[in-house]
PDB file of C-alpha atoms in Angstrom:
ATOM      1  CA  ASP A   1     103.822 108.135 143.677  1.00  0.00           C
ATOM      2  CA  VAL A   2     104.215 106.988 147.266  1.00  0.00           C
ATOM      3  CA  GLN A   3     107.166 104.612 147.609  1.00  0.00           C
ATOM      4  CA  MET A   4     107.296 102.145 150.479  1.00  0.00           C
ATOM      5  CA  THR A   5     110.642 100.899 151.803  1.00  0.00           C
ATOM      6  CA  GLN A   6     110.736  97.978 154.215  1.00  0.00           C
ATOM      7  CA  SER A   7     113.668  96.879 156.321  1.00  0.00           C
ATOM      8  CA  PRO A   8     115.236  94.496 156.801  1.00  0.00           C
ATOM      9  CA  SER A   9     114.561  92.418 153.685  1.00  0.00           C
ATOM     10  CA  SER A  10     115.119  89.288 155.756  1.00  0.00           C
ATOM     11  CA  LEU A  11     115.900  88.301 159.308  1.00  0.00           C
ATOM     12  CA  SER A  12     116.608  85.177 161.276  1.00  0.00           C
ATOM     13  CA  ALA A  13     115.068  84.790 164.713  1.00  0.00           C
ATOM     14  CA  SER A  14     114.275  82.185 167.323  1.00  0.00           C
ATOM     15  CA  VAL A  15     110.986  81.216 168.909  1.00  0.00           C
ATOM     16  CA  GLY A  16     110.291  83.651 171.712  1.00  0.00           C
ATOM     17  CA  ASP A  17     112.279  86.514 170.192  1.00  0.00           C
ATOM     18  CA  ARG A  18     110.892  90.012 169.829  1.00  0.00           C
ATOM     19  CA  VAL A  19     110.910  90.978 166.151  1.00  0.00           C
ATOM     20  CA  THR A  20     110.580  94.451 164.663  1.00  0.00           C
ATOM     21  CA  ILE A  21     110.037  95.297 160.991  1.00  0.00           C
ATOM     22  CA  THR A  22     109.995  98.852 159.723  1.00  0.00           C
ATOM     23  CA  CYS A  23     108.306 100.479 156.772  1.00  0.00           C
ATOM     24  CA  ARG A  24     109.044 103.982 155.529  1.00  0.00           C
ATOM     25  CA  ALA A  25     106.866 105.971 153.153  1.00  0.00           C
ATOM     26  CA  SER A  26     108.314 108.501 150.730  1.00  0.00           C
ATOM     27  CA  GLN A  27     105.771 111.085 151.881  1.00  0.00           C
ATOM     28  CA  ASP A  28     103.363 111.646 154.755  1.00  0.00           C
ATOM     29  CA  ILE A  29     100.592 109.036 154.566  1.00  0.00           C
ATOM     30  CA  GLY A  30      99.062 109.691 157.980  1.00  0.00           C
ATOM     31  CA  LYS A  31      98.032 106.314 159.400  1.00  0.00           C
ATOM     32  CA  SER A  32      97.028 104.837 156.014  1.00  0.00           C
ATOM     33  CA  LEU A  33      99.122 101.714 156.322  1.00  0.00           C
ATOM     34  CA  ALA A  34      98.310  98.009 156.453  1.00  0.00           C
ATOM     35  CA  TRP A  35     100.454  94.993 157.292  1.00  0.00           C
ATOM     36  CA  TYR A  36     100.084  91.522 155.774  1.00  0.00           C
ATOM     37  CA  GLN A  37     101.571  88.110 156.485  1.00  0.00           C
ATOM     38  CA  GLN A  38     102.118  85.642 153.658  1.00  0.00           C
ATOM     39  CA  LYS A  39     103.112  81.998 153.819  1.00  0.00           C
ATOM     40  CA  PRO A  40     104.373  80.058 150.773  1.00  0.00           C
ATOM     41  CA  GLY A  41     101.653  79.144 148.317  1.00  0.00           C
ATOM     42  CA  LYS A  42      98.996  81.120 150.177  1.00  0.00           C
ATOM     43  CA  PRO A  43      97.409  84.528 149.667  1.00  0.00           C
ATOM     44  CA  PRO A  44      98.387  87.330 152.025  1.00  0.00           C
ATOM     45  CA  LYS A  45      96.583  87.647 155.342  1.00  0.00           C
ATOM     46  CA  LEU A  46      95.672  91.053 156.751  1.00  0.00           C
ATOM     47  CA  LEU A  47      97.240  91.604 160.179  1.00  0.00           C
ATOM     48  CA  LEU A  48      96.712  95.301 160.878  1.00  0.00           C
ATOM     49  CA  SER A  49      95.079  98.290 159.211  1.00  0.00           C
ATOM     50  CA  VAL A  50      95.301 102.045 159.815  1.00  0.00           C
ATOM     51  CA  ALA A  51      98.775 101.410 161.182  1.00  0.00           C
ATOM     52  CA  SER A  52      97.776  99.852 164.487  1.00  0.00           C
ATOM     53  CA  ARG A  53      94.311  98.288 164.338  1.00  0.00           C
ATOM     54  CA  LEU A  54      94.532  94.534 164.813  1.00  0.00           C
ATOM     55  CA  ASN A  55      92.382  92.575 162.390  1.00  0.00           C
ATOM     56  CA  THR A  56      89.836  90.149 163.847  1.00  0.00           C
ATOM     57  CA  GLY A  57      91.415  86.897 164.943  1.00  0.00           C
ATOM     58  CA  VAL A  58      95.018  88.105 164.795  1.00  0.00           C
ATOM     59  CA  PRO A  59      96.961  87.275 167.968  1.00  0.00           C
ATOM     60  CA  SER A  60      97.765  90.144 170.295  1.00  0.00           C
ATOM     61  CA  ARG A  61     101.506  89.462 170.045  1.00  0.00           C
ATOM     62  CA  PHE A  62     101.292  91.402 166.756  1.00  0.00           C
ATOM     63  CA  SER A  63     101.219  95.181 167.088  1.00  0.00           C
ATOM     64  CA  GLY A  64     101.726  98.158 164.834  1.00  0.00           C
ATOM     65  CA  SER A  65     102.756 101.724 165.432  1.00  0.00           C
ATOM     66  CA  GLY A  66     103.718 104.879 163.616  1.00  0.00           C
ATOM     67  CA  SER A  67     102.257 107.650 161.529  1.00  0.00           C
ATOM     68  CA  GLY A  68     103.409 110.012 158.832  1.00  0.00           C
ATOM     69  CA  THR A  69     106.352 108.310 157.143  1.00  0.00           C
ATOM     70  CA  ASP A  70     107.686 105.790 159.666  1.00  0.00           C
ATOM     71  CA  PHE A  71     105.883 102.624 160.744  1.00  0.00           C
ATOM     72  CA  THR A  72     106.725  99.519 162.722  1.00  0.00           C
ATOM     73  CA  LEU A  73     105.340  95.993 162.955  1.00  0.00           C
ATOM     74  CA  THR A  74     106.321  94.199 166.161  1.00  0.00           C
ATOM     75  CA  ILE A  75     105.908  90.557 167.078  1.00  0.00           C
ATOM     76  CA  SER A  76     106.389  90.456 170.832  1.00  0.00           C
ATOM     77  CA  SER A  77     107.227  86.767 171.144  1.00  0.00           C
ATOM     78  CA  LEU A  78     107.802  84.926 167.884  1.00  0.00           C
ATOM     79  CA  GLN A  79     105.879  81.671 167.509  1.00  0.00           C
ATOM     80  CA  PRO A  80     106.577  78.813 165.070  1.00  0.00           C
ATOM     81  CA  GLU A  81     103.579  79.769 162.933  1.00  0.00           C
ATOM     82  CA  ASP A  82     104.919  83.327 162.514  1.00  0.00           C
ATOM     83  CA  PHE A  83     107.734  82.329 160.190  1.00  0.00           C
ATOM     84  CA  ALA A  84     106.559  83.967 156.980  1.00  0.00           C
ATOM     85  CA  THR A  85     107.021  87.026 154.781  1.00  0.00           C
ATOM     86  CA  TYR A  86     105.541  90.329 155.915  1.00  0.00           C
ATOM     87  CA  TYR A  87     104.472  93.234 153.687  1.00  0.00           C
ATOM     88  CA  CYS A  88     103.372  96.776 154.367  1.00  0.00           C
ATOM     89  CA  GLN A  89     100.957  98.543 152.003  1.00  0.00           C
ATOM     90  CA  GLN A  90      99.956 102.170 151.771  1.00  0.00           C
ATOM     91  CA  GLN A  91      96.283 102.958 151.363  1.00  0.00           C
ATOM     92  CA  TYR A  92      96.767 106.719 151.102  1.00  0.00           C
ATOM     93  CA  SER A  93      96.867 107.294 147.368  1.00  0.00           C
ATOM     94  CA  ILE A  94      96.149 105.538 144.095  1.00  0.00           C
ATOM     95  CA  PRO A  95      97.498 104.941 141.530  1.00  0.00           C
ATOM     96  CA  PRO A  96      99.684 103.198 142.375  1.00  0.00           C
ATOM     97  CA  GLN A  97      98.747 101.473 145.593  1.00  0.00           C
ATOM     98  CA  THR A  98     102.184 100.347 146.684  1.00  0.00           C
ATOM     99  CA  PHE A  99     103.444  97.489 148.789  1.00  0.00           C
ATOM    100  CA  GLY A 100     106.788  97.311 150.518  1.00  0.00           C
ATOM    101  CA  GLN A 101     109.238  94.805 149.092  1.00  0.00           C
ATOM    102  CA  GLY A 102     108.654  92.337 151.941  1.00  0.00           C
ATOM    103  CA  THR A 103     110.538  91.019 154.976  1.00  0.00           C
ATOM    104  CA  LYS A 104     111.156  87.297 155.219  1.00  0.00           C
ATOM    105  CA  VAL A 105     111.319  85.995 158.788  1.00  0.00           C
ATOM    106  CA  ASP A 106     112.988  82.614 159.074  1.00  0.00           C
ATOM    107  CA  ILE A 107     114.289  80.338 161.771  1.00  0.00           C
ATOM    108  CA  LYS A 108     117.710  81.024 163.249  1.00  0.00           C
TER     109      LYS A 108
ATOM    110  CA  GLU B   1      81.342  84.100 155.050  1.00  0.00           C
ATOM    111  CA  VAL B   2      83.244  85.944 152.362  1.00  0.00           C
ATOM    112  CA  HIS B   3      84.587  83.895 149.465  1.00  0.00           C
ATOM    113  CA  LEU B   4      86.563  85.030 146.438  1.00  0.00           C
ATOM    114  CA  LEU B   5      87.151  82.475 143.700  1.00  0.00           C
ATOM    115  CA  ASP B   6      89.616  83.585 141.060  1.00  0.00           C
ATOM    116  CA  SER B   7      89.977  81.698 137.811  1.00  0.00           C
ATOM    117  CA  GLY B   8      91.036  82.021 134.181  1.00  0.00           C
ATOM    118  CA  GLY B   9      94.789  81.678 134.424  1.00  0.00           C
ATOM    119  CA  GLY B  10      96.849  79.491 132.157  1.00  0.00           C
ATOM    120  CA  LEU B  11      99.693  79.317 129.669  1.00  0.00           C
ATOM    121  CA  VAL B  12      99.686  81.910 126.903  1.00  0.00           C
ATOM    122  CA  GLN B  13     102.215  83.032 124.320  1.00  0.00           C
ATOM    123  CA  PRO B  14     103.702  86.520 124.372  1.00  0.00           C
ATOM    124  CA  GLY B  15     101.290  88.918 122.712  1.00  0.00           C
ATOM    125  CA  GLY B  16      98.313  86.770 123.653  1.00  0.00           C
ATOM    126  CA  SER B  17      95.290  87.507 125.810  1.00  0.00           C
ATOM    127  CA  LEU B  18      93.575  86.079 128.863  1.00  0.00           C
ATOM    128  CA  ARG B  19      90.587  87.104 130.954  1.00  0.00           C
ATOM    129  CA  LEU B  20      90.673  86.478 134.665  1.00  0.00           C
ATOM    130  CA  SER B  21      87.484  86.262 136.707  1.00  0.00           C
ATOM    131  CA  CYS B  22      86.842  86.573 140.423  1.00  0.00           C
ATOM    132  CA  ALA B  23      83.477  85.378 141.691  1.00  0.00           C
ATOM    133  CA  ALA B  24      82.514  86.842 145.051  1.00  0.00           C
ATOM    134  CA  SER B  25      80.042  85.721 147.677  1.00  0.00           C
ATOM    135  CA  GLY B  26      79.171  86.402 151.293  1.00  0.00           C
ATOM    136  CA  PHE B  27      78.930  90.196 151.105  1.00  0.00           C
ATOM    137  CA  THR B  28      77.094  92.958 149.233  1.00  0.00           C
ATOM    138  CA  PHE B  29      79.375  93.004 146.210  1.00  0.00           C
ATOM    139  CA  SER B  30      78.306  96.328 144.703  1.00  0.00           C
ATOM    140  CA  VAL B  31      79.226  98.253 147.866  1.00  0.00           C
ATOM    141  CA  TYR B  32      82.942  97.470 147.768  1.00  0.00           C
ATOM    142  CA  GLY B  33      85.849  98.227 145.524  1.00  0.00           C
ATOM    143  CA  MET B  34      87.814  95.298 144.165  1.00  0.00           C
ATOM    144  CA  THR B  35      91.493  94.946 143.348  1.00  0.00           C
ATOM    145  CA  TRP B  36      93.892  92.663 141.486  1.00  0.00           C
ATOM    146  CA  VAL B  37      97.349  92.055 142.970  1.00  0.00           C
ATOM    147  CA  ARG B  38     100.008  89.854 141.370  1.00  0.00           C
ATOM    148  CA  GLN B  39     103.103  88.056 142.538  1.00  0.00           C
ATOM    149  CA  ALA B  40     105.803  86.931 140.137  1.00  0.00           C
ATOM    150  CA  PRO B  41     107.607  83.686 141.066  1.00  0.00           C
ATOM    151  CA  GLY B  42     109.795  84.278 144.105  1.00  0.00           C
ATOM    152  CA  LYS B  43     108.974  87.997 144.168  1.00  0.00           C
ATOM    153  CA  GLY B  44     106.897  90.374 146.263  1.00  0.00           C
ATOM    154  CA  LEU B  45     103.363  91.656 145.912  1.00  0.00           C
ATOM    155  CA  GLU B  46     102.566  94.097 143.099  1.00  0.00           C
ATOM    156  CA  TRP B  47      99.325  96.048 142.926  1.00  0.00           C
ATOM    157  CA  VAL B  48      97.859  95.775 139.405  1.00  0.00           C
ATOM    158  CA  SER B  49      94.440  97.431 139.218  1.00  0.00           C
ATOM    159  CA  SER B  50      91.434  98.531 141.279  1.00  0.00           C
ATOM    160  CA  ILE B  51      87.810  99.378 140.546  1.00  0.00           C
ATOM    161  CA  SER B  52      85.186 101.208 142.569  1.00  0.00           C
ATOM    162  CA  GLY B  53      81.946  99.634 143.737  1.00  0.00           C
ATOM    163  CA  ASP B  54      79.897 100.964 140.831  1.00  0.00           C
ATOM    164  CA  GLY B  55      82.655 100.389 138.290  1.00  0.00           C
ATOM    165  CA  ASP B  56      82.882 104.059 137.359  1.00  0.00           C
ATOM    166  CA  SER B  57      86.416 104.552 138.692  1.00  0.00           C
ATOM    167  CA  THR B  58      89.305 102.376 137.567  1.00  0.00           C
ATOM    168  CA  TYR B  59      93.016 102.529 138.376  1.00  0.00           C
ATOM    169  CA  TYR B  60      96.043 100.820 136.847  1.00  0.00           C
ATOM    170  CA  ALA B  61      99.703 100.298 137.522  1.00  0.00           C
ATOM    171  CA  ASP B  62     101.921 101.890 134.886  1.00  0.00           C
ATOM    172  CA  SER B  63     103.259  98.432 134.005  1.00  0.00           C
ATOM    173  CA  VAL B  64      99.831  97.298 132.724  1.00  0.00           C
ATOM    174  CA  LYS B  65      98.147 100.543 131.653  1.00  0.00           C
ATOM    175  CA  GLY B  66      96.841 100.331 128.108  1.00  0.00           C
ATOM    176  CA  ARG B  67      97.071  96.522 128.070  1.00  0.00           C
ATOM    177  CA  PHE B  68      94.865  95.413 130.987  1.00  0.00           C
ATOM    178  CA  THR B  69      91.244  96.361 131.645  1.00  0.00           C
ATOM    179  CA  ILE B  70      89.436  95.845 134.932  1.00  0.00           C
ATOM    180  CA  SER B  71      85.648  95.604 134.951  1.00  0.00           C
ATOM    181  CA  ARG B  72      82.868  94.244 137.104  1.00  0.00           C
ATOM    182  CA  ASP B  73      79.366  92.846 136.697  1.00  0.00           C
ATOM    183  CA  ASN B  74      77.488  93.565 139.902  1.00  0.00           C
ATOM    184  CA  SER B  75      74.572  91.397 138.759  1.00  0.00           C
ATOM    185  CA  LYS B  76      76.947  88.420 138.705  1.00  0.00           C
ATOM    186  CA  ASN B  77      79.074  89.425 141.721  1.00  0.00           C
ATOM    187  CA  THR B  78      82.143  89.086 139.530  1.00  0.00           C
ATOM    188  CA  VAL B  79      85.179  91.220 138.758  1.00  0.00           C
ATOM    189  CA  TYR B  80      87.277  90.672 135.655  1.00  0.00           C
ATOM    190  CA  LEU B  81      90.768  91.464 134.452  1.00  0.00           C
ATOM    191  CA  GLN B  82      91.117  91.434 130.681  1.00  0.00           C
ATOM    192  CA  MET B  83      94.814  91.079 129.872  1.00  0.00           C
ATOM    193  CA  ASN B  84      95.953  91.821 126.309  1.00  0.00           C
ATOM    194  CA  ASN B  85      99.368  91.940 124.661  1.00  0.00           C
ATOM    195  CA  LEU B  86     100.806  89.808 127.443  1.00  0.00           C
ATOM    196  CA  ARG B  87     104.519  89.887 128.112  1.00  0.00           C
ATOM    197  CA  VAL B  88     106.871  87.373 129.718  1.00  0.00           C
ATOM    198  CA  GLU B  89     107.154  89.719 132.707  1.00  0.00           C
ATOM    199  CA  ASP B  90     103.399  89.408 133.340  1.00  0.00           C
ATOM    200  CA  THR B  91     103.980  85.836 134.515  1.00  0.00           C
ATOM    201  CA  ALA B  92     102.656  85.697 138.067  1.00  0.00           C
ATOM    202  CA  VAL B  93     100.005  84.445 140.414  1.00  0.00           C
ATOM    203  CA  TYR B  94      97.119  86.897 140.215  1.00  0.00           C
ATOM    204  CA  TYR B  95      94.996  87.457 143.311  1.00  0.00           C
ATOM    205  CA  CYS B  96      91.715  89.290 143.517  1.00  0.00           C
ATOM    206  CA  ALA B  97      91.052  91.105 146.775  1.00  0.00           C
ATOM    207  CA  LYS B  98      88.110  92.872 148.367  1.00  0.00           C
ATOM    208  CA  ASP B  99      88.656  96.487 149.320  1.00  0.00           C
ATOM    209  CA  ASN B 100      87.378  97.642 152.710  1.00  0.00           C
ATOM    210  CA  LYS B 101      85.326 100.443 151.125  1.00  0.00           C
ATOM    211  CA  TRP B 102      83.493 101.636 148.018  1.00  0.00           C
ATOM    212  CA  GLU B 103      86.260 103.722 146.512  1.00  0.00           C
ATOM    213  CA  PRO B 104      89.894 102.638 146.378  1.00  0.00           C
ATOM    214  CA  PRO B 105      92.459 102.928 147.866  1.00  0.00           C
ATOM    215  CA  GLY B 106      91.728 100.657 150.763  1.00  0.00           C
ATOM    216  CA  TYR B 107      93.139  97.662 152.515  1.00  0.00           C
ATOM    217  CA  PHE B 108      92.378  94.031 151.729  1.00  0.00           C
ATOM    218  CA  GLU B 109      90.878  91.756 154.351  1.00  0.00           C
ATOM    219  CA  TYR B 110      89.783  89.063 151.906  1.00  0.00           C
ATOM    220  CA  TRP B 111      91.755  87.491 149.069  1.00  0.00           C
ATOM    221  CA  GLY B 112      91.144  84.839 146.448  1.00  0.00           C
ATOM    222  CA  GLN B 113      93.374  81.785 146.339  1.00  0.00           C
ATOM    223  CA  GLY B 114      95.174  83.061 143.240  1.00  0.00           C
ATOM    224  CA  THR B 115      95.324  81.983 139.608  1.00  0.00           C
ATOM    225  CA  LEU B 116      98.618  81.402 137.786  1.00  0.00           C
ATOM    226  CA  VAL B 117      99.306  83.177 134.522  1.00  0.00           C
ATOM    227  CA  THR B 118     102.336  81.954 132.584  1.00  0.00           C
ATOM    228  CA  VAL B 119     103.454  83.879 129.519  1.00  0.00           C
ATOM    229  CA  SER B 120     105.938  81.865 127.525  1.00  0.00           C
ATOM    230  CA  SER B 121     106.649  80.766 123.987  1.00  0.00           C
TER     231      SER B 121
END
């Protein structure tokens, strides 16, 4: 099974801050990684796929990088609507198709 | 426009059964895999099960294998999750999601709004 480990589990930041979230896979998954944003009471929203491809309509302040086992989601300038929980998900192997445990971004 | 409407959740006693449904529209249903993901109260996302576009390939998390069955009816553009022998730890919001390709694994651009399953005596 491919395990996904996200860090940090939570962070506090201010509007305008640069925020970085990391995701580590337990084995080489190439670029088979997606990032999601979830707000309370809502389904997840796809931000990026294949590690760095921005989904349609997602602001360019979101970017992704990495390959193999180490991946990063960066928000270049945090906006009020970005306070949410972020998840990575590997799409390399199944079963299982694992998510990271999530990173909650809240207001400092 | 893609729409996924999940339904069928509710309150059930431990050991009971429920069948969730996810009605899809806005895309050629039979061409894409479909997936169920759940989220226990206050917890993260957990992948539950996936099915290929033709229904021939199915995949399950160890936590539900042997108790849950995923299926699809491409004539009705609907995917199902039959849940038997439910446990308290199955309590969660269940989301259906559209895979980006025929055969899982994929990523999920479209999600249903979720249906709550509560297992309690």
